[in-house]
PDB file of C-alpha atoms in Angstrom:
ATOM      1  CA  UNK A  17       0.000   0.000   0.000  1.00 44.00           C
ATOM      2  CA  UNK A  18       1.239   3.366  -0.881  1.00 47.00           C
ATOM      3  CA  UNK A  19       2.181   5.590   1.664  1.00 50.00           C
ATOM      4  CA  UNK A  20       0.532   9.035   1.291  1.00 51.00           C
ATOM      5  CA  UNK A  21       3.142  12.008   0.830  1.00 50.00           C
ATOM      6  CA  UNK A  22       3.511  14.864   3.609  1.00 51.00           C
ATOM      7  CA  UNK A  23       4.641  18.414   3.139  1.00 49.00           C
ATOM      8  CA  UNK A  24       8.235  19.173   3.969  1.00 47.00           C
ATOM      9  CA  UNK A  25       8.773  20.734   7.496  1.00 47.00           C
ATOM     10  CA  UNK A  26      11.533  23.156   5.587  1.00 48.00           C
ATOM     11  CA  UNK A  27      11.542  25.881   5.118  1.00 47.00           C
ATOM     12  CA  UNK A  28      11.616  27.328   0.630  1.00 50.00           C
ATOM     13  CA  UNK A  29      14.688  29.137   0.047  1.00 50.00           C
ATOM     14  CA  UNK A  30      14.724  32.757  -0.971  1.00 47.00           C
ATOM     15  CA  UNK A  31      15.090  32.813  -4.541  1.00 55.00           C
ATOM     16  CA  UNK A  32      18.572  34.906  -5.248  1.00 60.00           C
ATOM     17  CA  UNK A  33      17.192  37.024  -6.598  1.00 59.00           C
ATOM     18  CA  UNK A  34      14.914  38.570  -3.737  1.00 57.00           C
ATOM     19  CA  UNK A  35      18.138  38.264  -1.500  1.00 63.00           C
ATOM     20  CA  UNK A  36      19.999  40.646  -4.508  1.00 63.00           C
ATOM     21  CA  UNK A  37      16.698  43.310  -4.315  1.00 55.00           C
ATOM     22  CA  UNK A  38      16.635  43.202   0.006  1.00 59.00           C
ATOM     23  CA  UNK A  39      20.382  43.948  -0.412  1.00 62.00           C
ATOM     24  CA  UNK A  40      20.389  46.497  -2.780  1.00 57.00           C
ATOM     25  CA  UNK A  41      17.329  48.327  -0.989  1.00 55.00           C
ATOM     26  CA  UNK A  42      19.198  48.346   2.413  1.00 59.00           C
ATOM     27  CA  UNK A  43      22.054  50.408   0.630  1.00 59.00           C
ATOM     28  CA  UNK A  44      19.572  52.800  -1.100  1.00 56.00           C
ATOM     29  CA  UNK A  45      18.866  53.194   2.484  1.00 54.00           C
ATOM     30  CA  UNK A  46      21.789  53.942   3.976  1.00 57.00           C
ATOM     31  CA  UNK A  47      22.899  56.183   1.013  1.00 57.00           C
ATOM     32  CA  UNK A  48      19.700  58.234   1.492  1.00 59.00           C
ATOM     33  CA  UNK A  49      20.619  58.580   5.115  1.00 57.00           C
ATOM     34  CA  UNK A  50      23.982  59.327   4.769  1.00 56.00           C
ATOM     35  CA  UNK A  51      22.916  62.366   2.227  1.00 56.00           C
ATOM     36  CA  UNK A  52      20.115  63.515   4.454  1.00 61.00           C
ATOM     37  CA  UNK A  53      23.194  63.639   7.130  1.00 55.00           C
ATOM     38  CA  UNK A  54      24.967  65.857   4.865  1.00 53.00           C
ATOM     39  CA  UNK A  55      22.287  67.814   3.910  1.00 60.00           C
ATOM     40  CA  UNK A  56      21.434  68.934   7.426  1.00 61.00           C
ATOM     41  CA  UNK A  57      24.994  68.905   8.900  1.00 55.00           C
ATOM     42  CA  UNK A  58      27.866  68.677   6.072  1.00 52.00           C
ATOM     43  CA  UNK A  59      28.244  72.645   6.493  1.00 55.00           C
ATOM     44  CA  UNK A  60      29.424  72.117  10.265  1.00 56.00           C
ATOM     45  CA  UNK A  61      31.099  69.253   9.514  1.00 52.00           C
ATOM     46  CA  UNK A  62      33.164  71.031   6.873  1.00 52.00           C
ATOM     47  CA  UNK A  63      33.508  73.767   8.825  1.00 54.00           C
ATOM     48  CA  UNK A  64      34.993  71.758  11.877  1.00 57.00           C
ATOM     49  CA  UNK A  65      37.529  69.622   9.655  1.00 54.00           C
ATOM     50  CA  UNK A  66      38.725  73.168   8.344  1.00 53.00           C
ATOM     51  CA  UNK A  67      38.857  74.755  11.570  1.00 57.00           C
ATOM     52  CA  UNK A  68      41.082  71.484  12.621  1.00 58.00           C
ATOM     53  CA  UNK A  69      43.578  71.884   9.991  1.00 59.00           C
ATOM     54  CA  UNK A  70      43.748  75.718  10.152  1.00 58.00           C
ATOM     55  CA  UNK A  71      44.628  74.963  13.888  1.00 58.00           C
ATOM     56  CA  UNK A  72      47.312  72.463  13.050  1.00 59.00           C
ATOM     57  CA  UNK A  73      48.525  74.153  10.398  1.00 59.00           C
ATOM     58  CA  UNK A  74      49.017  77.466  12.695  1.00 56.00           C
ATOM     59  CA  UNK A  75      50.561  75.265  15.701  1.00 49.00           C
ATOM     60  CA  UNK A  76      53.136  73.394  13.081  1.00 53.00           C
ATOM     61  CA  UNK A  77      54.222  77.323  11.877  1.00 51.00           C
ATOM     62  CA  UNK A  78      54.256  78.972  15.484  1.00 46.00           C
ATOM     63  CA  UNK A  79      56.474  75.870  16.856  1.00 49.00           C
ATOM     64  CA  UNK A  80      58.650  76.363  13.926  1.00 54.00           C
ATOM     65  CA  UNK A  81      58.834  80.456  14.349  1.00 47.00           C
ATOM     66  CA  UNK A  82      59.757  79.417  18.259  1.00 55.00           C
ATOM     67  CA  UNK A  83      62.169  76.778  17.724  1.00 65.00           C
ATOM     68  CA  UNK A  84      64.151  79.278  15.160  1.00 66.00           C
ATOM     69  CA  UNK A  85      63.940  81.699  18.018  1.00 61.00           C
ATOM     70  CA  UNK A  86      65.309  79.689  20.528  1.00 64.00           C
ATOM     71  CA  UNK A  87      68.035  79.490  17.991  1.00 72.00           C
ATOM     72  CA  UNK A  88      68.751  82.867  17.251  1.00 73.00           C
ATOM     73  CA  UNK A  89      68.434  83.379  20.937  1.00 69.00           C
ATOM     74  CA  UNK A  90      71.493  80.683  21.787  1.00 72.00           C
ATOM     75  CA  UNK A  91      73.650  82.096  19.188  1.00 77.00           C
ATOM     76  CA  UNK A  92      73.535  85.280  20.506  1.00 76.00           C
ATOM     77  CA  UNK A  93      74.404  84.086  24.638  1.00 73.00           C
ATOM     78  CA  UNK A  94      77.352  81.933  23.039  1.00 78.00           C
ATOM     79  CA  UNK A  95      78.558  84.669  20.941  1.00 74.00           C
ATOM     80  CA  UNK A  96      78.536  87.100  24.145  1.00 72.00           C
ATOM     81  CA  UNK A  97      80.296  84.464  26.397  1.00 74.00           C
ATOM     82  CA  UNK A  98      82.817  84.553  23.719  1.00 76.00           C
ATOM     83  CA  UNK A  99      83.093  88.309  24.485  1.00 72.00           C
ATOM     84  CA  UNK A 100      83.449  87.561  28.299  1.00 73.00           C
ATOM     85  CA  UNK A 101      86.231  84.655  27.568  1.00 74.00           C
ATOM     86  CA  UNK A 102      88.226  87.663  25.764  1.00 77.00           C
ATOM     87  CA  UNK A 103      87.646  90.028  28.818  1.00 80.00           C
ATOM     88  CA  UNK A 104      85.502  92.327  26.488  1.00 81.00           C
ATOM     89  CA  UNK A 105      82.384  92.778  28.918  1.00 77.00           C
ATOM     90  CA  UNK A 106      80.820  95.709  27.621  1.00 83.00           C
ATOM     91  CA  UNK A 107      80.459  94.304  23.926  1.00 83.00           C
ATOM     92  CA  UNK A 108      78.824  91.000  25.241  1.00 78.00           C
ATOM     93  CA  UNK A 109      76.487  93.163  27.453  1.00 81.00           C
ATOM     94  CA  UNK A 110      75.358  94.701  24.092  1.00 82.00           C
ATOM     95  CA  UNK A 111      75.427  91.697  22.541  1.00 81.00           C
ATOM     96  CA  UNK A 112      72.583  90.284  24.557  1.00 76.00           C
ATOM     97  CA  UNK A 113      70.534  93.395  25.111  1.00 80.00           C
ATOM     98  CA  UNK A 114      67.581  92.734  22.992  1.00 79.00           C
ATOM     99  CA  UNK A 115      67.450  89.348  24.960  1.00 79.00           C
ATOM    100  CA  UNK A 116      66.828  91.356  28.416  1.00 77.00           C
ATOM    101  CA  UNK A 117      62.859  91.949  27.689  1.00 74.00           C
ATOM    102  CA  UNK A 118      61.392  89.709  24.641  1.00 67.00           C
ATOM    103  CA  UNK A 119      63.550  86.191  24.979  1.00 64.00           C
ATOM    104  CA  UNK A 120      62.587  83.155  26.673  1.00 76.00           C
ATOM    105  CA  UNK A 121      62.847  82.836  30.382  1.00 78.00           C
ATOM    106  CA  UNK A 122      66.108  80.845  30.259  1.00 79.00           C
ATOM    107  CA  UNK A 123      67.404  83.197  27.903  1.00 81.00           C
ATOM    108  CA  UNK A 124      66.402  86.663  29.730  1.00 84.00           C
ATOM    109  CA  UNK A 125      68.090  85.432  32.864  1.00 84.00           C
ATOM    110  CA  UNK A 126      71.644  84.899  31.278  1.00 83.00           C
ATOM    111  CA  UNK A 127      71.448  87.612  29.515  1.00 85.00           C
ATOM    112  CA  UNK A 128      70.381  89.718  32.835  1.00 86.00           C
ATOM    113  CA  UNK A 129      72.838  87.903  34.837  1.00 84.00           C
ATOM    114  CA  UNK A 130      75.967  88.603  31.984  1.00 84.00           C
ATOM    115  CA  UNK A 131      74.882  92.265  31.968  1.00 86.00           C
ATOM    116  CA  UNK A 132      74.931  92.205  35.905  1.00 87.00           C
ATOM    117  CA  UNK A 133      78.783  90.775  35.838  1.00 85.00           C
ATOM    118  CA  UNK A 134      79.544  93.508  32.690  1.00 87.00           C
ATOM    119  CA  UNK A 135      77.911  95.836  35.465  1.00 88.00           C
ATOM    120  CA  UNK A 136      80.463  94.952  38.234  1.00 87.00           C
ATOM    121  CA  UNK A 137      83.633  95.006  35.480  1.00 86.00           C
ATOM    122  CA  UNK A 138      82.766  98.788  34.929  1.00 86.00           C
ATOM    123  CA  UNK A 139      82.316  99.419  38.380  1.00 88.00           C
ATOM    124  CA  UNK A 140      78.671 100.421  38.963  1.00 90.00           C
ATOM    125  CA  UNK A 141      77.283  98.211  41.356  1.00 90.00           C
ATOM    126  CA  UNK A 142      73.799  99.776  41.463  1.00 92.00           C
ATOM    127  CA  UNK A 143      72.514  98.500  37.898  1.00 91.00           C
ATOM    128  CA  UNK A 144      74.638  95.082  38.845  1.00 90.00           C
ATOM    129  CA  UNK A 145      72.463  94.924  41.914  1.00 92.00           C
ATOM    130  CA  UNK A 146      69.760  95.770  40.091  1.00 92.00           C
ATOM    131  CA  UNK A 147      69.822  93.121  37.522  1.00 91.00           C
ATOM    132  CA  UNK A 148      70.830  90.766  39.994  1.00 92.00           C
ATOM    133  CA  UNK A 149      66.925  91.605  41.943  1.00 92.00           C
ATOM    134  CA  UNK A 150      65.220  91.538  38.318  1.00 91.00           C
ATOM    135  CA  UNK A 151      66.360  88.204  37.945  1.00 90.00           C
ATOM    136  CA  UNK A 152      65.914  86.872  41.558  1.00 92.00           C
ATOM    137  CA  UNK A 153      62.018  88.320  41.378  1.00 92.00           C
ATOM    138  CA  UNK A 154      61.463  86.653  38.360  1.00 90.00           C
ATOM    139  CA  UNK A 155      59.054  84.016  38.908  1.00 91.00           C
ATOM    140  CA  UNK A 156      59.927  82.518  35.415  1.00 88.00           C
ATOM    141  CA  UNK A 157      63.805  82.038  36.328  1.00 87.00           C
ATOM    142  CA  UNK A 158      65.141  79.097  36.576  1.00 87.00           C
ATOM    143  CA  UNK A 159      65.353  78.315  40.464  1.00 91.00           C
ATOM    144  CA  UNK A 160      68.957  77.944  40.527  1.00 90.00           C
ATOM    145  CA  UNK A 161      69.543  81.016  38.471  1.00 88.00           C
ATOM    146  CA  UNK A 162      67.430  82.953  41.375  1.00 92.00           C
ATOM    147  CA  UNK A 163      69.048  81.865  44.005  1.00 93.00           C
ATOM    148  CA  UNK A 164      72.128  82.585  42.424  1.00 91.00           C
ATOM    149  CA  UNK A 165      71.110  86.185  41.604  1.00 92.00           C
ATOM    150  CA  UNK A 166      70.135  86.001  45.549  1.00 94.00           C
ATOM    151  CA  UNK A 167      73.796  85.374  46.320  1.00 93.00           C
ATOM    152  CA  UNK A 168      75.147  87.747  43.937  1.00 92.00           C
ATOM    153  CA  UNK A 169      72.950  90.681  44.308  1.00 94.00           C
ATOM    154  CA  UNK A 170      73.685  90.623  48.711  1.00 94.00           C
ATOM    155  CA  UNK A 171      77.611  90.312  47.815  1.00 93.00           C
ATOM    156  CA  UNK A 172      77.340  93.017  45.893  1.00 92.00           C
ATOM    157  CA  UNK A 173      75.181  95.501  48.559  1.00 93.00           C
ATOM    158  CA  UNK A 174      76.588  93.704  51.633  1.00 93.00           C
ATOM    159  CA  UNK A 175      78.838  96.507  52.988  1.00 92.00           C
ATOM    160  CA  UNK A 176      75.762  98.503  52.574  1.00 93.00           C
ATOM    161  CA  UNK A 177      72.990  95.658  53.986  1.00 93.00           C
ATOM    162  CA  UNK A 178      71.763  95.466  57.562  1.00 96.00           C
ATOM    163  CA  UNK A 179      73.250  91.867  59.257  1.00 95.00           C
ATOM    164  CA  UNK A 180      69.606  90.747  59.847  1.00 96.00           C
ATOM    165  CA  UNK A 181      68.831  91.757  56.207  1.00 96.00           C
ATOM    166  CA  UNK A 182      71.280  89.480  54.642  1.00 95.00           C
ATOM    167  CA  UNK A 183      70.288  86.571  57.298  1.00 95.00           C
ATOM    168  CA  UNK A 184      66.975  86.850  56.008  1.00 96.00           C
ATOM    169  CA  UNK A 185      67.867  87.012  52.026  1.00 95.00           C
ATOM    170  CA  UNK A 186      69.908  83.718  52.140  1.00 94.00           C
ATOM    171  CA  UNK A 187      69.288  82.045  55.501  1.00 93.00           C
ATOM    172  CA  UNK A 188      67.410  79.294  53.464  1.00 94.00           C
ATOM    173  CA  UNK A 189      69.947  78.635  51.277  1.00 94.00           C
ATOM    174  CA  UNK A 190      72.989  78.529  53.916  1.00 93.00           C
ATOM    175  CA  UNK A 191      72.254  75.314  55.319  1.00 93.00           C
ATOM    176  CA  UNK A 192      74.518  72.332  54.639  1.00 92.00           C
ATOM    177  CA  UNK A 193      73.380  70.065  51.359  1.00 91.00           C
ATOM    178  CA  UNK A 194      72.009  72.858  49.326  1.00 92.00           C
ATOM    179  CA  UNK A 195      73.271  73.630  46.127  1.00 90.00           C
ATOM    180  CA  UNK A 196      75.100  77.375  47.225  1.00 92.00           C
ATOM    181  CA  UNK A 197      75.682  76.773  50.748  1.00 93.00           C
ATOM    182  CA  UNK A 198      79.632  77.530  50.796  1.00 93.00           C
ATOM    183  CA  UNK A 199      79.031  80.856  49.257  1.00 93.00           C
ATOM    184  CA  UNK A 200      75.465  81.713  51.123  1.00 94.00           C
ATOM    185  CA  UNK A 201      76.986  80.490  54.117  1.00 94.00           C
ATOM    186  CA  UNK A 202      80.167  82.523  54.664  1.00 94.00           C
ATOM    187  CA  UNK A 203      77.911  85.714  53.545  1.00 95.00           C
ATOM    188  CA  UNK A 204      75.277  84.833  56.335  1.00 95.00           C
ATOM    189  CA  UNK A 205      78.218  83.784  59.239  1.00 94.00           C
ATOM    190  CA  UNK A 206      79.929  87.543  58.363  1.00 95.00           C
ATOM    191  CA  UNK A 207      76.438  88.920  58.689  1.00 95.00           C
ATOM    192  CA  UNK A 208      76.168  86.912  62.610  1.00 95.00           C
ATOM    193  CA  UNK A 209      79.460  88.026  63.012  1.00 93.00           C
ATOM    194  CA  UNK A 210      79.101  91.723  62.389  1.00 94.00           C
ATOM    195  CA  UNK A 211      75.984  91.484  64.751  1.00 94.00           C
ATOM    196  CA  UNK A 212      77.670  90.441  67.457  1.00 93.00           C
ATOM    197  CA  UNK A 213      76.657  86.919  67.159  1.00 94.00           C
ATOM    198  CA  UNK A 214      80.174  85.046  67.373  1.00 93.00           C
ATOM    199  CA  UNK A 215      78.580  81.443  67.973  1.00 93.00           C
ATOM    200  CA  UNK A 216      76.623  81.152  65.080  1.00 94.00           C
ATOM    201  CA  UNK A 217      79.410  82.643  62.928  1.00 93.00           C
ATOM    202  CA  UNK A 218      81.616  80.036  64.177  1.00 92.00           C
ATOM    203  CA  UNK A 219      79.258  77.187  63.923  1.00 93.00           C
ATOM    204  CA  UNK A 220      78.639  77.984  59.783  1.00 94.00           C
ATOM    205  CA  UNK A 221      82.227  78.581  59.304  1.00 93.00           C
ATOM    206  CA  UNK A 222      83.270  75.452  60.856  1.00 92.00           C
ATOM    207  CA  UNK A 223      80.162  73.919  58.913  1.00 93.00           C
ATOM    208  CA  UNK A 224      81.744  75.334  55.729  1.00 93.00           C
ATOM    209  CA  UNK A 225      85.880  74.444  56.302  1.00 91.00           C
ATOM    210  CA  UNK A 226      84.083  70.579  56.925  1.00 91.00           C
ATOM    211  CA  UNK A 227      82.171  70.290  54.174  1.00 91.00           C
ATOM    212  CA  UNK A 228      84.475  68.328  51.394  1.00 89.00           C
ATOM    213  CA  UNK A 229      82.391  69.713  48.597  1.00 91.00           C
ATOM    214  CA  UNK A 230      83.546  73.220  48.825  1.00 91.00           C
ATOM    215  CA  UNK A 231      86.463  74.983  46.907  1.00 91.00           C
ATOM    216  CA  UNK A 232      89.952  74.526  48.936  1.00 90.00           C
ATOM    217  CA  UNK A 233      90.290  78.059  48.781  1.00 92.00           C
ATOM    218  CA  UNK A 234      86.424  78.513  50.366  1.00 92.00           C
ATOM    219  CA  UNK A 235      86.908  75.697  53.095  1.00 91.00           C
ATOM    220  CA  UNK A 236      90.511  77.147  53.897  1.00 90.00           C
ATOM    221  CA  UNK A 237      88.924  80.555  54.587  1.00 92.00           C
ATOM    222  CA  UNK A 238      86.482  79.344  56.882  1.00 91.00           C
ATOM    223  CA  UNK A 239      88.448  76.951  58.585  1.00 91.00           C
ATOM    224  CA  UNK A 240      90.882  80.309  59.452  1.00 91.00           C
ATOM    225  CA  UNK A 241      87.512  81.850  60.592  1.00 90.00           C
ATOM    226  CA  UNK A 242      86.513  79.126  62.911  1.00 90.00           C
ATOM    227  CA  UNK A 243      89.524  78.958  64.303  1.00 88.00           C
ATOM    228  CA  UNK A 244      89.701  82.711  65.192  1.00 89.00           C
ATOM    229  CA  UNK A 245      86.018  82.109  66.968  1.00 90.00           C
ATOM    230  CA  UNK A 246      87.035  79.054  68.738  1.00 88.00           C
ATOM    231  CA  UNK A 247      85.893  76.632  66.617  1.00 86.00           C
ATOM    232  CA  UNK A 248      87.824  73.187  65.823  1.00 80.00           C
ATOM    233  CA  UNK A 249      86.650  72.648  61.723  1.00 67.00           C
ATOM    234  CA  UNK A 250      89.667  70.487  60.879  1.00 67.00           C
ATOM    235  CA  UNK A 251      88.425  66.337  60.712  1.00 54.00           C
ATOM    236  CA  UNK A 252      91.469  65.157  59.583  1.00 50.00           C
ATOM    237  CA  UNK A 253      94.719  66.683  61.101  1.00 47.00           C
ATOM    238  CA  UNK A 254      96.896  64.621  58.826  1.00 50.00           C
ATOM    239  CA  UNK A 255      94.960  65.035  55.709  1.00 55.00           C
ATOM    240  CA  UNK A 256      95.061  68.711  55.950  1.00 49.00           C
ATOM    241  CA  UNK A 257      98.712  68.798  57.001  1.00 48.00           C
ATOM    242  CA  UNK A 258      99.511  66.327  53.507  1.00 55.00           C
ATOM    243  CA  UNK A 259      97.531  68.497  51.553  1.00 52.00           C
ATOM    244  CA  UNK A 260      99.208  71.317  52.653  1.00 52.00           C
ATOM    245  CA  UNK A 261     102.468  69.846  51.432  1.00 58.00           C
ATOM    246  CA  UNK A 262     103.326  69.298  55.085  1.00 51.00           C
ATOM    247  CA  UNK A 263     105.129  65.675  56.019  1.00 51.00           C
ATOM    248  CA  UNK A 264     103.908  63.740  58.690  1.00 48.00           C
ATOM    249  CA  UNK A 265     105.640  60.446  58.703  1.00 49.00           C
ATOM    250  CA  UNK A 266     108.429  59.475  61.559  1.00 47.00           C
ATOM    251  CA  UNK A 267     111.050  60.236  59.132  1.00 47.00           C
ATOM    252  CA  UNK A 268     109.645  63.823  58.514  1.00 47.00           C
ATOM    253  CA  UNK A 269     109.250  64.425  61.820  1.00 43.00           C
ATOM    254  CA  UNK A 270     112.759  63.480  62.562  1.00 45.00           C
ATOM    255  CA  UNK A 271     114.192  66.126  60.132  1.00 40.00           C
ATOM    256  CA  UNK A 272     112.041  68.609  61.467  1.00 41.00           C
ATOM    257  CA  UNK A 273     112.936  68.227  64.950  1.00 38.00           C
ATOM    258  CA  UNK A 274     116.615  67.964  63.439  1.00 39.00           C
ATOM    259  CA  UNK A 275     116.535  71.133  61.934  1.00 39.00           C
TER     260      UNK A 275
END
């Protein structure tokens, strides 16, 4: 007996060429979308893109402009320092005059600080001083080159400066570690001296002969100081006497007590 048939639980294909017609419909779609974007925001969109290249393209030329100052700017400091090597001051303080208002920080303070020493060569210790303040009140100088000005600018007034003024102007910076304490140090211990304050002036000056960092010449100074003021600032009494060409063997001795 014949079996009776019965329908297919599958699904009929789409015929390819529906699928082609669904396909190319969804991409009239999106290309009527993508104009109506245009038409309603293409001007801003356009206007943005330009506004981000105009912005680039200013950035890229301003950099440029800078970096060829910064050049011009170094040429002109190394070509005065070449005037300073040959002991001609007051041509490297022209030299770097237009730097003193219009350069970059870094710039502005060497040249302030070269016309400061050109200053002091010829003698007139006000505009050094000056200078010296400009650049120590600058809050866009370098730290060190402000504290340095600091220094400078009190050595060059001290004679003229109160004692408890020049305490106050470097007392930070004369403490053992930091970066100028040899020369703000022996400032501030003449300052405690000429007030009267031996103890203190001692202390720093036998703080400053200790301190193996510091110029010979600087630690030799105070270590004369100290001594005056009753202060012992010498660590090593056989170091000092060897490097002061000064034998201390038995043999050395023997001659010495010889002679």
């Amino acid at each position: 007996m014949a079996r009776t048939p019965t329908p297919s639980s599958t699904t009929p294909a789409v015929p390819a060429e529906d699928d082609i017609l669904i396909r190319e419909i969804d991409e009239a779609v999106r290309q009527d979308d993508a104009l109506e974007f245009l038409r309603n925001h293409g001007v801003k969109l356009l206007s943005a893109i330009l506004v981000l290249i105009a912005g680039l393209g200013g950035y890229l030329l301003w950099d440029n402009f800078r970096e060829q100052q910064l050049e011009e700017q170094s040429e002109t400091l190394i070509a005065a320092l070449d005037y300073t090597d040959q002991n001609d001051f007051k041509t490297a303080a022209e030299k770097v005059a237009p730097l003193l208002d219009e350069a970059s920080p870094g710039a502005r303070t060497a040249a302030r600080l070269l016309q400061a020493g050109a200053a002091i060569e010829a003698g007139d210790t006000d505009k050094a001083a000056g200078l010296y303040q400009q650049v120590a009140d600058d809050p866009e100088a370098p730290p060190a080159m402000r504290d340095l000005a600091r220094i400078r600018d009190v050595a060059v007034r001290f004679d003229n400066m109160k004692p408890a003024d020049v305490i106050a102007r470097l007392g930070s910076l004369a403490k053992p570690g930091t970066p100028y304490f040899g020369s703000a140090g022996e400032l501030v211990a003449m300052a405690h001296l000429e007030a009267g304050n031996k103890a203190e002036a001692g202390r720093l000056f036998g703080e400053i002969a200790k301190d193996e960092d510091q110029p010979e010449t600087l630690r030799s100074r105070a270590r004369q100081m100290a001594g005056l003021l009753g202060v012992d600032a010498i660590v090593d009494v056989d170091k000092l006497l060897e490097a002061q060409g000064v034998g201390t063997s038995g043999n050395n001795g023997d001659a010495a007590v010889a002679d």
